[in-house]
Coordinates of C-alpha atoms and ligand atoms in Angstrom, one line a residue:
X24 CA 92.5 38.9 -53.0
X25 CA 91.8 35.1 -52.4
X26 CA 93.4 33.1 -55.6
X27 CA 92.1 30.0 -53.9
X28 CA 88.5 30.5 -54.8
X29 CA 89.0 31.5 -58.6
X30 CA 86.9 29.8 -61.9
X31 CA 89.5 29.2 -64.6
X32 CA 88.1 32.1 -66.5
X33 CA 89.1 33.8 -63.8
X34 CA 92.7 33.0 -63.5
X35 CA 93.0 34.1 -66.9
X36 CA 91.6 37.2 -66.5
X37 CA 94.4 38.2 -63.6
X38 CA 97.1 37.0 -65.9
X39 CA 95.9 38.6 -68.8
X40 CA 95.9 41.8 -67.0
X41 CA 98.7 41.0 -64.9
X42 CA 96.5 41.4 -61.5
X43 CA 98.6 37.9 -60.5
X44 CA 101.0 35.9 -61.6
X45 CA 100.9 32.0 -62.0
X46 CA 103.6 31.8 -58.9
X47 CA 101.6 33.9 -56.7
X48 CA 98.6 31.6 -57.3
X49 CA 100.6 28.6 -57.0
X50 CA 102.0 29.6 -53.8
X51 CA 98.5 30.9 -52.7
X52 CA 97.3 27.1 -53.1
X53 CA 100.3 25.9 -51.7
X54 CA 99.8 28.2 -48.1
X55 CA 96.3 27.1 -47.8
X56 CA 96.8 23.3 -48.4
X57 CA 99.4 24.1 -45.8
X58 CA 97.7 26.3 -43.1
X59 CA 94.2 23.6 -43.5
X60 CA 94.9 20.5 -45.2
X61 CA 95.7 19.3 -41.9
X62 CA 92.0 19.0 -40.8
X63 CA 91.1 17.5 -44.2
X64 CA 93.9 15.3 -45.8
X65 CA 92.7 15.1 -49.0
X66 CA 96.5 15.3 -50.4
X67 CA 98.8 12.5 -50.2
X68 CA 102.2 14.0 -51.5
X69 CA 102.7 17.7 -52.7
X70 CA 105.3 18.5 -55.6
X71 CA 106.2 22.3 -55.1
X72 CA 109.1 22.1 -57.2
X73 CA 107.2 20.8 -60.6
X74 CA 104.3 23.1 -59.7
X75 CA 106.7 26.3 -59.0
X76 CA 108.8 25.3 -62.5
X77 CA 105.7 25.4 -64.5
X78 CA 104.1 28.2 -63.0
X79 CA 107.3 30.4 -63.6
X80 CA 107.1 29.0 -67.3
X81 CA 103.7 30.7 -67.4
X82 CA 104.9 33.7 -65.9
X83 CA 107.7 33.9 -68.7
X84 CA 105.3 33.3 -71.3
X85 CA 102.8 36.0 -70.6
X86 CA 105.5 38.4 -69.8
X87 CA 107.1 37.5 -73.5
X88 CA 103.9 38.5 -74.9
X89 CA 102.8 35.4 -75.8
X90 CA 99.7 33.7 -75.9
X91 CA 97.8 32.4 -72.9
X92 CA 97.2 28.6 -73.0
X93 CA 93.8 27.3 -72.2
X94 CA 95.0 26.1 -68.6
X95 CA 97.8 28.0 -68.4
X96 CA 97.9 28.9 -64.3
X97 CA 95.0 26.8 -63.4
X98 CA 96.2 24.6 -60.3
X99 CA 95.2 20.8 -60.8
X100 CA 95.0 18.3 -58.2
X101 CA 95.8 15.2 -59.5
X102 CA 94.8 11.5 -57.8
X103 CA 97.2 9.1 -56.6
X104 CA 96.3 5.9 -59.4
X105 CA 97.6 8.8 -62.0
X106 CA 101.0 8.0 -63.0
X107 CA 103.0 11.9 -62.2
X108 CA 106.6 11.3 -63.8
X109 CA 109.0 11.7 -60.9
X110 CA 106.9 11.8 -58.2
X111 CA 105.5 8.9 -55.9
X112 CA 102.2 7.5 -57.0
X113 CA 101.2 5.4 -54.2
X114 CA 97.6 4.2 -55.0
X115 CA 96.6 4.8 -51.6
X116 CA 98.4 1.4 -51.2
X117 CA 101.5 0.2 -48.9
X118 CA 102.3 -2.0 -51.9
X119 CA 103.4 0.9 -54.0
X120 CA 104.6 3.3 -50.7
X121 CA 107.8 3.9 -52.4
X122 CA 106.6 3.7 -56.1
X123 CA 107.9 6.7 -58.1
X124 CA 106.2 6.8 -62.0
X125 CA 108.6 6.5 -64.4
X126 CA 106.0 8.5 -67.0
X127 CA 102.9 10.8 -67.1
X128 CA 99.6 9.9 -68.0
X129 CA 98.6 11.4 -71.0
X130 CA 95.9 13.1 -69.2
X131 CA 98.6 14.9 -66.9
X132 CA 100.7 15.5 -70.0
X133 CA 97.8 17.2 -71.6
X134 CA 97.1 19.2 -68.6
X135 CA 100.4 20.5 -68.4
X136 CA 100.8 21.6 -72.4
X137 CA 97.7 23.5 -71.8
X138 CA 99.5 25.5 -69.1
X139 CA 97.9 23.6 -65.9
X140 CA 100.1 23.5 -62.6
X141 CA 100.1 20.2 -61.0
X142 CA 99.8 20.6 -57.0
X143 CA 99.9 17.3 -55.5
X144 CA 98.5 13.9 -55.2
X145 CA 95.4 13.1 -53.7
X146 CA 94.2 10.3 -51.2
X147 CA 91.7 7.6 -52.5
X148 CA 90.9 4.1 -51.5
X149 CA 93.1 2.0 -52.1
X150 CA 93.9 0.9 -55.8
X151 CA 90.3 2.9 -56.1
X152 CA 87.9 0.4 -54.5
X153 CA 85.5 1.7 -52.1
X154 CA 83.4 4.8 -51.8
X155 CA 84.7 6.8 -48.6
X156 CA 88.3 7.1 -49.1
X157 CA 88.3 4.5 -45.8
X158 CA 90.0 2.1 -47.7
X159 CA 93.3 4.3 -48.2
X160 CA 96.2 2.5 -46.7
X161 CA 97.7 6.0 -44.9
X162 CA 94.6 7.8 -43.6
X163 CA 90.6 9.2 -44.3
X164 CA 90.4 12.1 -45.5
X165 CA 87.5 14.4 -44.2
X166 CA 84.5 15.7 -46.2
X167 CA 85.2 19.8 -45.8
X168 CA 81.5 20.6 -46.1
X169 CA 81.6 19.0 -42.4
X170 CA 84.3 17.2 -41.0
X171 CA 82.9 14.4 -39.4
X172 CA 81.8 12.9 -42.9
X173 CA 83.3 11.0 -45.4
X174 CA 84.1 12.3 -48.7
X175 CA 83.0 10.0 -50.8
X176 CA 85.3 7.9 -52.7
X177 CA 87.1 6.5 -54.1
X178 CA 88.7 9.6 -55.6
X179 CA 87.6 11.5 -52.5
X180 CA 91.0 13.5 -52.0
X181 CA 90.4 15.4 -55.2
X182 CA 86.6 16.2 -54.6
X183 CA 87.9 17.3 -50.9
X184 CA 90.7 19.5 -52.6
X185 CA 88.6 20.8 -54.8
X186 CA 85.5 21.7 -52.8
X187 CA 88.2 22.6 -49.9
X188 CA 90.2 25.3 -52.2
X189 CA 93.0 23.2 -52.3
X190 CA 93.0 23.5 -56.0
X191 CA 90.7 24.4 -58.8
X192 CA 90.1 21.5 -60.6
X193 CA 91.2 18.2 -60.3
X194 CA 91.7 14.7 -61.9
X195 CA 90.2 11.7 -60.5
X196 CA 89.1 7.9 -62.1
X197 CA 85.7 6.4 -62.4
X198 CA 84.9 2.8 -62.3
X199 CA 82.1 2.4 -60.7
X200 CA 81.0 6.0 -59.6
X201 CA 84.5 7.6 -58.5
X202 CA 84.1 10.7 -59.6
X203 CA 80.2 11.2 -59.4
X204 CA 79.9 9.9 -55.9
X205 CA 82.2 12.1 -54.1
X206 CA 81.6 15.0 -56.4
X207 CA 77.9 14.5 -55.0
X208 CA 79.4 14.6 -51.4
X209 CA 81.3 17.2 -51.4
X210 CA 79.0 19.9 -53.1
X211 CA 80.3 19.7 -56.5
X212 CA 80.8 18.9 -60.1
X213 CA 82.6 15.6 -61.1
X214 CA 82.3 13.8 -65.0
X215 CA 82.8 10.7 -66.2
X216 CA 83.1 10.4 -70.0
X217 CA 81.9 7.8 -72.4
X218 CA 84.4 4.9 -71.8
X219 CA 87.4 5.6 -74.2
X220 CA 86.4 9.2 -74.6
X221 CA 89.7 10.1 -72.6
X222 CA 93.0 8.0 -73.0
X223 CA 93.6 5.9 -69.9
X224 CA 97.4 5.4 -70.5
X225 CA 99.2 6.3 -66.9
X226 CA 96.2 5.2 -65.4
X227 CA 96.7 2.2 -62.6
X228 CA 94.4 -0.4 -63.8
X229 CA 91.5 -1.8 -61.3
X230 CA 89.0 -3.1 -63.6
X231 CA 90.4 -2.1 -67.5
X232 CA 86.6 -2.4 -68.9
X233 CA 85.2 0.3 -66.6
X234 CA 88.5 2.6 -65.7
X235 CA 88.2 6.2 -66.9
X236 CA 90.1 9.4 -66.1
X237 CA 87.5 12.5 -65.8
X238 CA 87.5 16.2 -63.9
X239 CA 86.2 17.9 -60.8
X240 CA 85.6 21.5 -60.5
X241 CA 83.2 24.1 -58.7
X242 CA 81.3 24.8 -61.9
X243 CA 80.4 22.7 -65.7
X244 CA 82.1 25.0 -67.2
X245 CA 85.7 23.9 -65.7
X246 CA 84.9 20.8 -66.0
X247 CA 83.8 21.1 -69.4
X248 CA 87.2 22.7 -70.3
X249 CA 89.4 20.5 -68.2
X250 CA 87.4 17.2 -69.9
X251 CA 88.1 19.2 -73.2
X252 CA 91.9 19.2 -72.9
X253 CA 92.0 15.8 -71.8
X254 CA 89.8 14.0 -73.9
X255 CA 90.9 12.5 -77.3
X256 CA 92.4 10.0 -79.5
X257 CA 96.0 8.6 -78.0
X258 CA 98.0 6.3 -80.1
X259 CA 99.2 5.1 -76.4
X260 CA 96.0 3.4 -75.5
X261 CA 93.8 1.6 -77.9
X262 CA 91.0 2.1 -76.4
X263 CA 91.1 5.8 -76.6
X264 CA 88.5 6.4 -78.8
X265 CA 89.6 7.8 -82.7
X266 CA 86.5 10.5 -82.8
X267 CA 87.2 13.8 -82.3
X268 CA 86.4 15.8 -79.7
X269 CA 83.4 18.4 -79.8
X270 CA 83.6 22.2 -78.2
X271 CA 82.4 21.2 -74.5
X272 CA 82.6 25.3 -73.3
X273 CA 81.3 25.9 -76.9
X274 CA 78.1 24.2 -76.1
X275 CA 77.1 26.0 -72.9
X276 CA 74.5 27.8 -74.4
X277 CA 72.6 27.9 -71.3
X278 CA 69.2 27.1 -73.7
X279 CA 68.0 23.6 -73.0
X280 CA 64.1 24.1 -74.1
X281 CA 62.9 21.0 -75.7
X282 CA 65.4 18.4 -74.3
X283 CA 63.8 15.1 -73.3
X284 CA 64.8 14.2 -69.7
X285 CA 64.3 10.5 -68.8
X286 CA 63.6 9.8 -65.3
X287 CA 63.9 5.7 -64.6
X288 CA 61.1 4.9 -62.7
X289 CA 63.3 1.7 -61.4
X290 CA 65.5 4.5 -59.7
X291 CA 63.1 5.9 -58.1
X292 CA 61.7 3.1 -56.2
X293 CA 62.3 3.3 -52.5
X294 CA 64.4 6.7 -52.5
X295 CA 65.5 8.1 -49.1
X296 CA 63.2 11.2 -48.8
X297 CA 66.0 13.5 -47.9
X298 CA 67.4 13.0 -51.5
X299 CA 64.2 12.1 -53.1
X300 CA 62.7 15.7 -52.6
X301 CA 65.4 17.4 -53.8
X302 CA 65.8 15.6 -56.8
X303 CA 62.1 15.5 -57.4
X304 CA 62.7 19.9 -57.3
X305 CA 65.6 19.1 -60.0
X306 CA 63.1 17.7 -62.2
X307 CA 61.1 19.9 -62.0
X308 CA 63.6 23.0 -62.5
X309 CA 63.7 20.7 -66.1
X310 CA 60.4 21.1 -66.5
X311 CA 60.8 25.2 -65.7
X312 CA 63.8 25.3 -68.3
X313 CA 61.8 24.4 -71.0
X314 CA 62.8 20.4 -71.0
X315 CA 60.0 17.5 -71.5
X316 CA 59.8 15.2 -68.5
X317 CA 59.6 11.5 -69.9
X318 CA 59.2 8.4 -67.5
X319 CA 61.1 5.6 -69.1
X320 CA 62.0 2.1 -67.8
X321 CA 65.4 0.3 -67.4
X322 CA 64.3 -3.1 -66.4
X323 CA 67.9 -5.1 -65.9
X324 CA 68.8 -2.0 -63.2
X325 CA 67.8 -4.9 -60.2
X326 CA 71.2 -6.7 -61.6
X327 CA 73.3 -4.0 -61.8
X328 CA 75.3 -4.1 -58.6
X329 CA 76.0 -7.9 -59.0
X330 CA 77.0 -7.5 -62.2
X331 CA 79.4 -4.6 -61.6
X332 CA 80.7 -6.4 -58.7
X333 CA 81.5 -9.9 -60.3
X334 CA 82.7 -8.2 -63.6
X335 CA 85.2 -5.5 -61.8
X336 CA 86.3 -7.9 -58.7
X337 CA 87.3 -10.6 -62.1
X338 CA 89.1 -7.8 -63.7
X339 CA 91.2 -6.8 -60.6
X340 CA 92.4 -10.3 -59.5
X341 CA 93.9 -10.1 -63.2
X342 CA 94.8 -6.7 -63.0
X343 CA 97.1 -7.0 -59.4
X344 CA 98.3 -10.1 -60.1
X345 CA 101.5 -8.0 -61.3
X346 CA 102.2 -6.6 -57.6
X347 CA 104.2 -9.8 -56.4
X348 CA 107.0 -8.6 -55.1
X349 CA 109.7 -8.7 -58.2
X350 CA 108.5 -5.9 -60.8
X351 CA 107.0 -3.5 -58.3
X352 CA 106.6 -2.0 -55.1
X353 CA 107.1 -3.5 -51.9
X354 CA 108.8 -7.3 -51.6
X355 CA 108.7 -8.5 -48.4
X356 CA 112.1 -8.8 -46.5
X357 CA 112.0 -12.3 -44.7
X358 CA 110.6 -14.9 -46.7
X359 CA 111.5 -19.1 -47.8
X360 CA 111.7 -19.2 -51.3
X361 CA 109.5 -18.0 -54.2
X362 CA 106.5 -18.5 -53.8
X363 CA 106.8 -17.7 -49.9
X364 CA 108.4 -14.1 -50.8
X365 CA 104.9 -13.6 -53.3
X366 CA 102.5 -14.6 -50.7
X367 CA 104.2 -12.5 -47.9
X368 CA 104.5 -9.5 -50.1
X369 CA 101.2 -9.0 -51.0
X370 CA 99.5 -10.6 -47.9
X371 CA 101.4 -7.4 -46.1
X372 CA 101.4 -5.2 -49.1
X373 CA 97.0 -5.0 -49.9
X374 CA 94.6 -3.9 -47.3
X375 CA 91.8 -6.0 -46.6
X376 CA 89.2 -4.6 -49.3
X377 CA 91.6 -5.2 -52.1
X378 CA 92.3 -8.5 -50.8
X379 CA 88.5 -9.5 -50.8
X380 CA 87.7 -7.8 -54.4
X381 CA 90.8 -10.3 -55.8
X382 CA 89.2 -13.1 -54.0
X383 CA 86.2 -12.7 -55.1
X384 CA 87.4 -12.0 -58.6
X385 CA 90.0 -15.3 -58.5
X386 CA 86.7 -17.4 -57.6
X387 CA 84.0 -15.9 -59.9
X388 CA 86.8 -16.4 -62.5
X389 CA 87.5 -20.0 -62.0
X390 CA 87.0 -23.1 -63.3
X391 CA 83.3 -24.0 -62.8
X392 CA 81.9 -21.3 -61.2
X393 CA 83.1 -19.4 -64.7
X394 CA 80.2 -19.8 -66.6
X395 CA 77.8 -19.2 -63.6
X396 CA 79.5 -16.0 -62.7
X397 CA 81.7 -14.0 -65.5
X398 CA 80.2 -15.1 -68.4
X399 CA 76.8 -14.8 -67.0
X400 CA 78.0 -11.2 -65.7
X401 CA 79.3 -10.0 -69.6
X402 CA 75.8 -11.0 -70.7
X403 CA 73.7 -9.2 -68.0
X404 CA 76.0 -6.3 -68.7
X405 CA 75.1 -6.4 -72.6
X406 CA 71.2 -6.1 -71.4
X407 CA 71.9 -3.2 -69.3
X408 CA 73.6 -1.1 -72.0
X409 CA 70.4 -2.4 -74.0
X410 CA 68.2 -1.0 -72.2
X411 CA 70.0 2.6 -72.1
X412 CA 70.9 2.9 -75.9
X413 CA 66.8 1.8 -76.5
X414 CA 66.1 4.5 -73.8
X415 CA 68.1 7.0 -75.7
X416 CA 65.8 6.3 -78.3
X417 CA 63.4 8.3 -76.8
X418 CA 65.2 10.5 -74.5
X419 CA 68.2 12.8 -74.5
X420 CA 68.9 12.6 -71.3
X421 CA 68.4 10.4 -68.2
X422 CA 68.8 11.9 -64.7
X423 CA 68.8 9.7 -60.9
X424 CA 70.3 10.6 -57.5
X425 CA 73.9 10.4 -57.7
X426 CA 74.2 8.5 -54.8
X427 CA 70.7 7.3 -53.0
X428 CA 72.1 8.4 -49.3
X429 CA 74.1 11.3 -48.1
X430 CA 77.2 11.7 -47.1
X431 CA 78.2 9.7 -43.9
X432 CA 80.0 9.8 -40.7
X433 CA 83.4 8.3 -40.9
X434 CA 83.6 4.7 -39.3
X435 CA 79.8 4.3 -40.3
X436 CA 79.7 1.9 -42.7
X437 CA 82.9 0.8 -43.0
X438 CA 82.8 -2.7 -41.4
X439 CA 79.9 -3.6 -43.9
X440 CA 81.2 -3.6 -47.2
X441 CA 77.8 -4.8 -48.9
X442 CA 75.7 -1.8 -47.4
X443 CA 78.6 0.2 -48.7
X444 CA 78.2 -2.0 -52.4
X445 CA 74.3 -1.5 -52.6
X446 CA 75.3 2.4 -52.5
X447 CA 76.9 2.0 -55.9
X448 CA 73.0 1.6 -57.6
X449 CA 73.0 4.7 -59.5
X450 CA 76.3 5.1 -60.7
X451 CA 77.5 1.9 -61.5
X452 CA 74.7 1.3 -64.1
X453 CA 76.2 3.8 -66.5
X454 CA 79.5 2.2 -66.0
X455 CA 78.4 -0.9 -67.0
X456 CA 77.2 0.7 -70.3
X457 CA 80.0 2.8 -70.5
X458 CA 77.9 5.8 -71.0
X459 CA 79.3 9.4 -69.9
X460 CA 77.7 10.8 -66.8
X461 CA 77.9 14.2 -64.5
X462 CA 77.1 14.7 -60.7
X463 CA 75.9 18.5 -60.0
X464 CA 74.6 19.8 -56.9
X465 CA 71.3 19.6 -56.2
X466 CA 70.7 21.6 -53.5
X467 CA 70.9 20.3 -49.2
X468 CA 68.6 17.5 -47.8
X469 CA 65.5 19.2 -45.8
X470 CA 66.0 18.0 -42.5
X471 CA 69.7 18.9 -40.7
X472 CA 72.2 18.8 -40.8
X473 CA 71.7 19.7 -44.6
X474 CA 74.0 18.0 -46.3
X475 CA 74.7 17.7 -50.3
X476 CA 73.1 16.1 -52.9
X477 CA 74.0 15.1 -56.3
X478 CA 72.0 14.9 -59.2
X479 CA 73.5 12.5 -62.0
X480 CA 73.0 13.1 -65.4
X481 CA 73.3 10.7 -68.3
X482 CA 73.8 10.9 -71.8
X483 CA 74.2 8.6 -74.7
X484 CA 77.5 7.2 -75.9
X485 CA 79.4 10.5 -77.1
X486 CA 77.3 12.7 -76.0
X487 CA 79.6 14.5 -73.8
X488 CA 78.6 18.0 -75.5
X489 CA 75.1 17.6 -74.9
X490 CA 75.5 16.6 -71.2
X491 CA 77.6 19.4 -70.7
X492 CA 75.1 21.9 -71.7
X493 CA 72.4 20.2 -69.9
X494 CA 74.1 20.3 -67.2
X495 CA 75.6 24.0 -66.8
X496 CA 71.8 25.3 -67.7
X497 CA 70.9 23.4 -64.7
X498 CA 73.2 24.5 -62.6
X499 CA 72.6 28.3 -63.6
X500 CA 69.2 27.9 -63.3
X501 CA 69.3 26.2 -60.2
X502 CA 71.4 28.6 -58.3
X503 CA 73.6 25.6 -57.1
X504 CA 77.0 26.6 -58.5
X505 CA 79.5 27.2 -55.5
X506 CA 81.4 30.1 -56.2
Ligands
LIG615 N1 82.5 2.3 -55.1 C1 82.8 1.5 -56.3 C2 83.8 0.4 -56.0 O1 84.1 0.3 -54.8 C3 83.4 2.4 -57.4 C4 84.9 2.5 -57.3 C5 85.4 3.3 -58.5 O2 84.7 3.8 -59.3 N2 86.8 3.3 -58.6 O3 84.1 -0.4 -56.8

């Protein structure tokens, strides 16, 4: 039997019934990252050992008697800007080659209580900014659905792992459209929660107001229990919300009759007809389902990308101000005096897109163009959450293209960072608000090579149990889910 390819509900079935053990489908993972990963690279580092320890943990447990934890077995892939006690966590970055975490993330903590087995960390762009996984200091990795495409990015090692078999679910961070994005690319699902819905301590900061920590996995209903087990208050990060957090698996009822589904007529303006079609078929599988279709209108979406891009460029240049060569990472070896040894270490240290985003930030933060730029950003950013929480009013849900173009060939669009910006449109709207969101597949474009396409759904603040539902009905329905 192939463990490779297993739901969670699955995993738990064989060790309930003692069909497999927690080794045997850790080592499974572990043989086919091996015999294939080669082609894709989706992983940076591996950690057998931690993996092996807790899988024989399981193992001990189950054959105690005792009770199966929610994750217990279930191997996680885990993305390099999540802090993995012990282990290097790189960021994709040559700054922090040699960086080993000195903690977990809570989210990894959590994961592990629940039983889950770490794997390995995943490649991303570096310090998570760009949206092909281009940007990683060490290599690309390769979109498994077809090999001469991108990922996505920037957590685009764990959507490859995931979609590739290299592990059943995994954890990646959305700031602008991390998750969603590449979960659109690679055929399947990825979730962002409402900002704060899941504790961000262990996370590497790019841009604090945006960063979250969310799931991928080959159906809503892993992701709904891997979100579940991560989500929650943490007396670590205070801006982990203090709600509690609902039954996501609870909720997949699979009835969705009467739910009002926004469509933005904004978003659809202009579409690539490759994505439109299919997402125009989505809707209508809605429709089919029971849902009432409701055009609605989210004016300020024109200022969206310039607003994410001033805001999260102003928060990195704060953010990576503390790689300068004392505290951590790499410090360059032949250098004058002080301020000589900071400019050499991170002049070698970032890559060139980091290096633009923190001088961009540095400027729109500075004296006189302040005002113009930040400030004028916070505000624009206040009228786009407006406009979705008066939307909300009359909808329950909001769905657009996860990303308006397909995935692309690597090396396409790499030496035009704007194109590569103005990609961001759907996803980095519901940043800005801070609103949870899901990418699920939506079906193939028409023409070939038939490639994937994401559907985003959107949900109020909180609403994480709602979108969940919404979403596994329309995958059901759909006959999208990638087993
Ligand atoms: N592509 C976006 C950017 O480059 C989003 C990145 C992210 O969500 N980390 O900023």
């Amino acid at each position: 039997m192939d463990f490779t390819t297993l739901s969670i509900s699955q995993i738990r079935e064989l060790l309930k019934t003692r069909e497999a053990s927690a080794v045997e489908i850790a080592h499974a993972h572990l043989a086919s990252i091996e015999d294939k990963d080669k082609e894709v690279r989706a992983y940076l580092s591996l950690c057998p050992e931690r993996a092996l320890a807790q899988a024989k943990k399981v193992d001990a447990v189950i054959a105690a008697g005792g009770d199966l934890a929610p994750l217990a077995g279930v191997p996680v892939a885990v993305k390099d800007v999540i802090l993995t006690r012990g282990t290097r966590t790189t960021c994709a970055s040559q700054i922090l080659e040699n960086f080993v975490a000195p903690y977990d993330a809570t989210a990894v903590q959590r994961l592990e209580n629940a039983g889950a087995v770490i794997i390995g960390k995943t490649n991303c762009d570096e310090f998570a900014m760009g949206s092909s996984t281009e940007n990683s200091s060490f290599f690309p990795t390769r979109n498994p659905r077809d090999l001469t495409r991108v990922p996505g990015g920037s957590s685009g090692g764990s959507a490859a792992a995931v979609a590739a078999n290299f592990a059943t679910v995994a954890l990646g961070s959305d700031t602008g459209g991390s998750i969603r994005q590449p979960a659109a690319f690679c055929d399947i699902v990825g979730m962002m929660g409402t900002y704060g819905r899941v504790s961000r301590y262990g996370l590497v900061a790019f841009a604090s107001s945006l960063d979250h920590i969310g799931p991928f996995g080959r159906s809503v209903k892993d992701v709904a229990l891997v979100l579940q087990t991560i989500a929650g208050p943490d007396p670590l990060d205070s801006t982990a919300a203090a709600l509690p957090v609902d039954d996501y698996v609870g909720a997949l009822s699979g009835d969705i009759r009467g739910i009002r589904v926004g469509v933005p007529t904004e978003f659809l303006k202009g579409l690539n007809p490759d994505i439109g079609g299919n997402i125009q078929k989505g809707i209508d599988l809605f429709s089919t389902l029971g849902c009432q279709i409701v055009p609605i209108s989210l004016p300020h979406t024109d200022y969206a990308i310039g607003c994410y891009y001033i805001i999260c460029t102003a928060e990195a240049s704060s953010n990576l101000a503390r790689y300068d060569g004392v505290r951590y990472g790499f410090r360059s070896p032949q250098h004058d005096d002080l301020r000589d040894m900071y400019r050499k270490s991170r002049n070698l240290g970032f890559g060139a897109e980091v290096k633009r985003r923190i001088m961009l930030g540095t400027y729109v933060l500075s004296s006189g163009y302040y005002d113009a730029y930040y400030l004028k950003g916070q505000k624009v950013r206040t009228l786009i959450t407006r406009d979705f929480v008066e939307a909300f009013d009359e909808v329950d849900v909001i769905v657009t293209p996860t990303s308006p173009i397909p995935p692309f060939k690597l090396g396409e669009k790499v030496n035009d960072p704007l194109q590569m910006y103005l990609a961001d449109i759907y996803t980095v709207t519901a940043s800005l608000a801070g609103i949870p969101g899901i990418s699920v597949p939506c079906g193939k474009t028409p023409s070939e090579p038939h490639l994937p396409v994401g559907m985003q759904i959107l949900a109020n603040h909180f609403d994480e149990a709602r979108l969940l539902r919404v979403a596994d009905a329309f995958e059901k329905a759909g006959g999208f889910q990638i087993s």
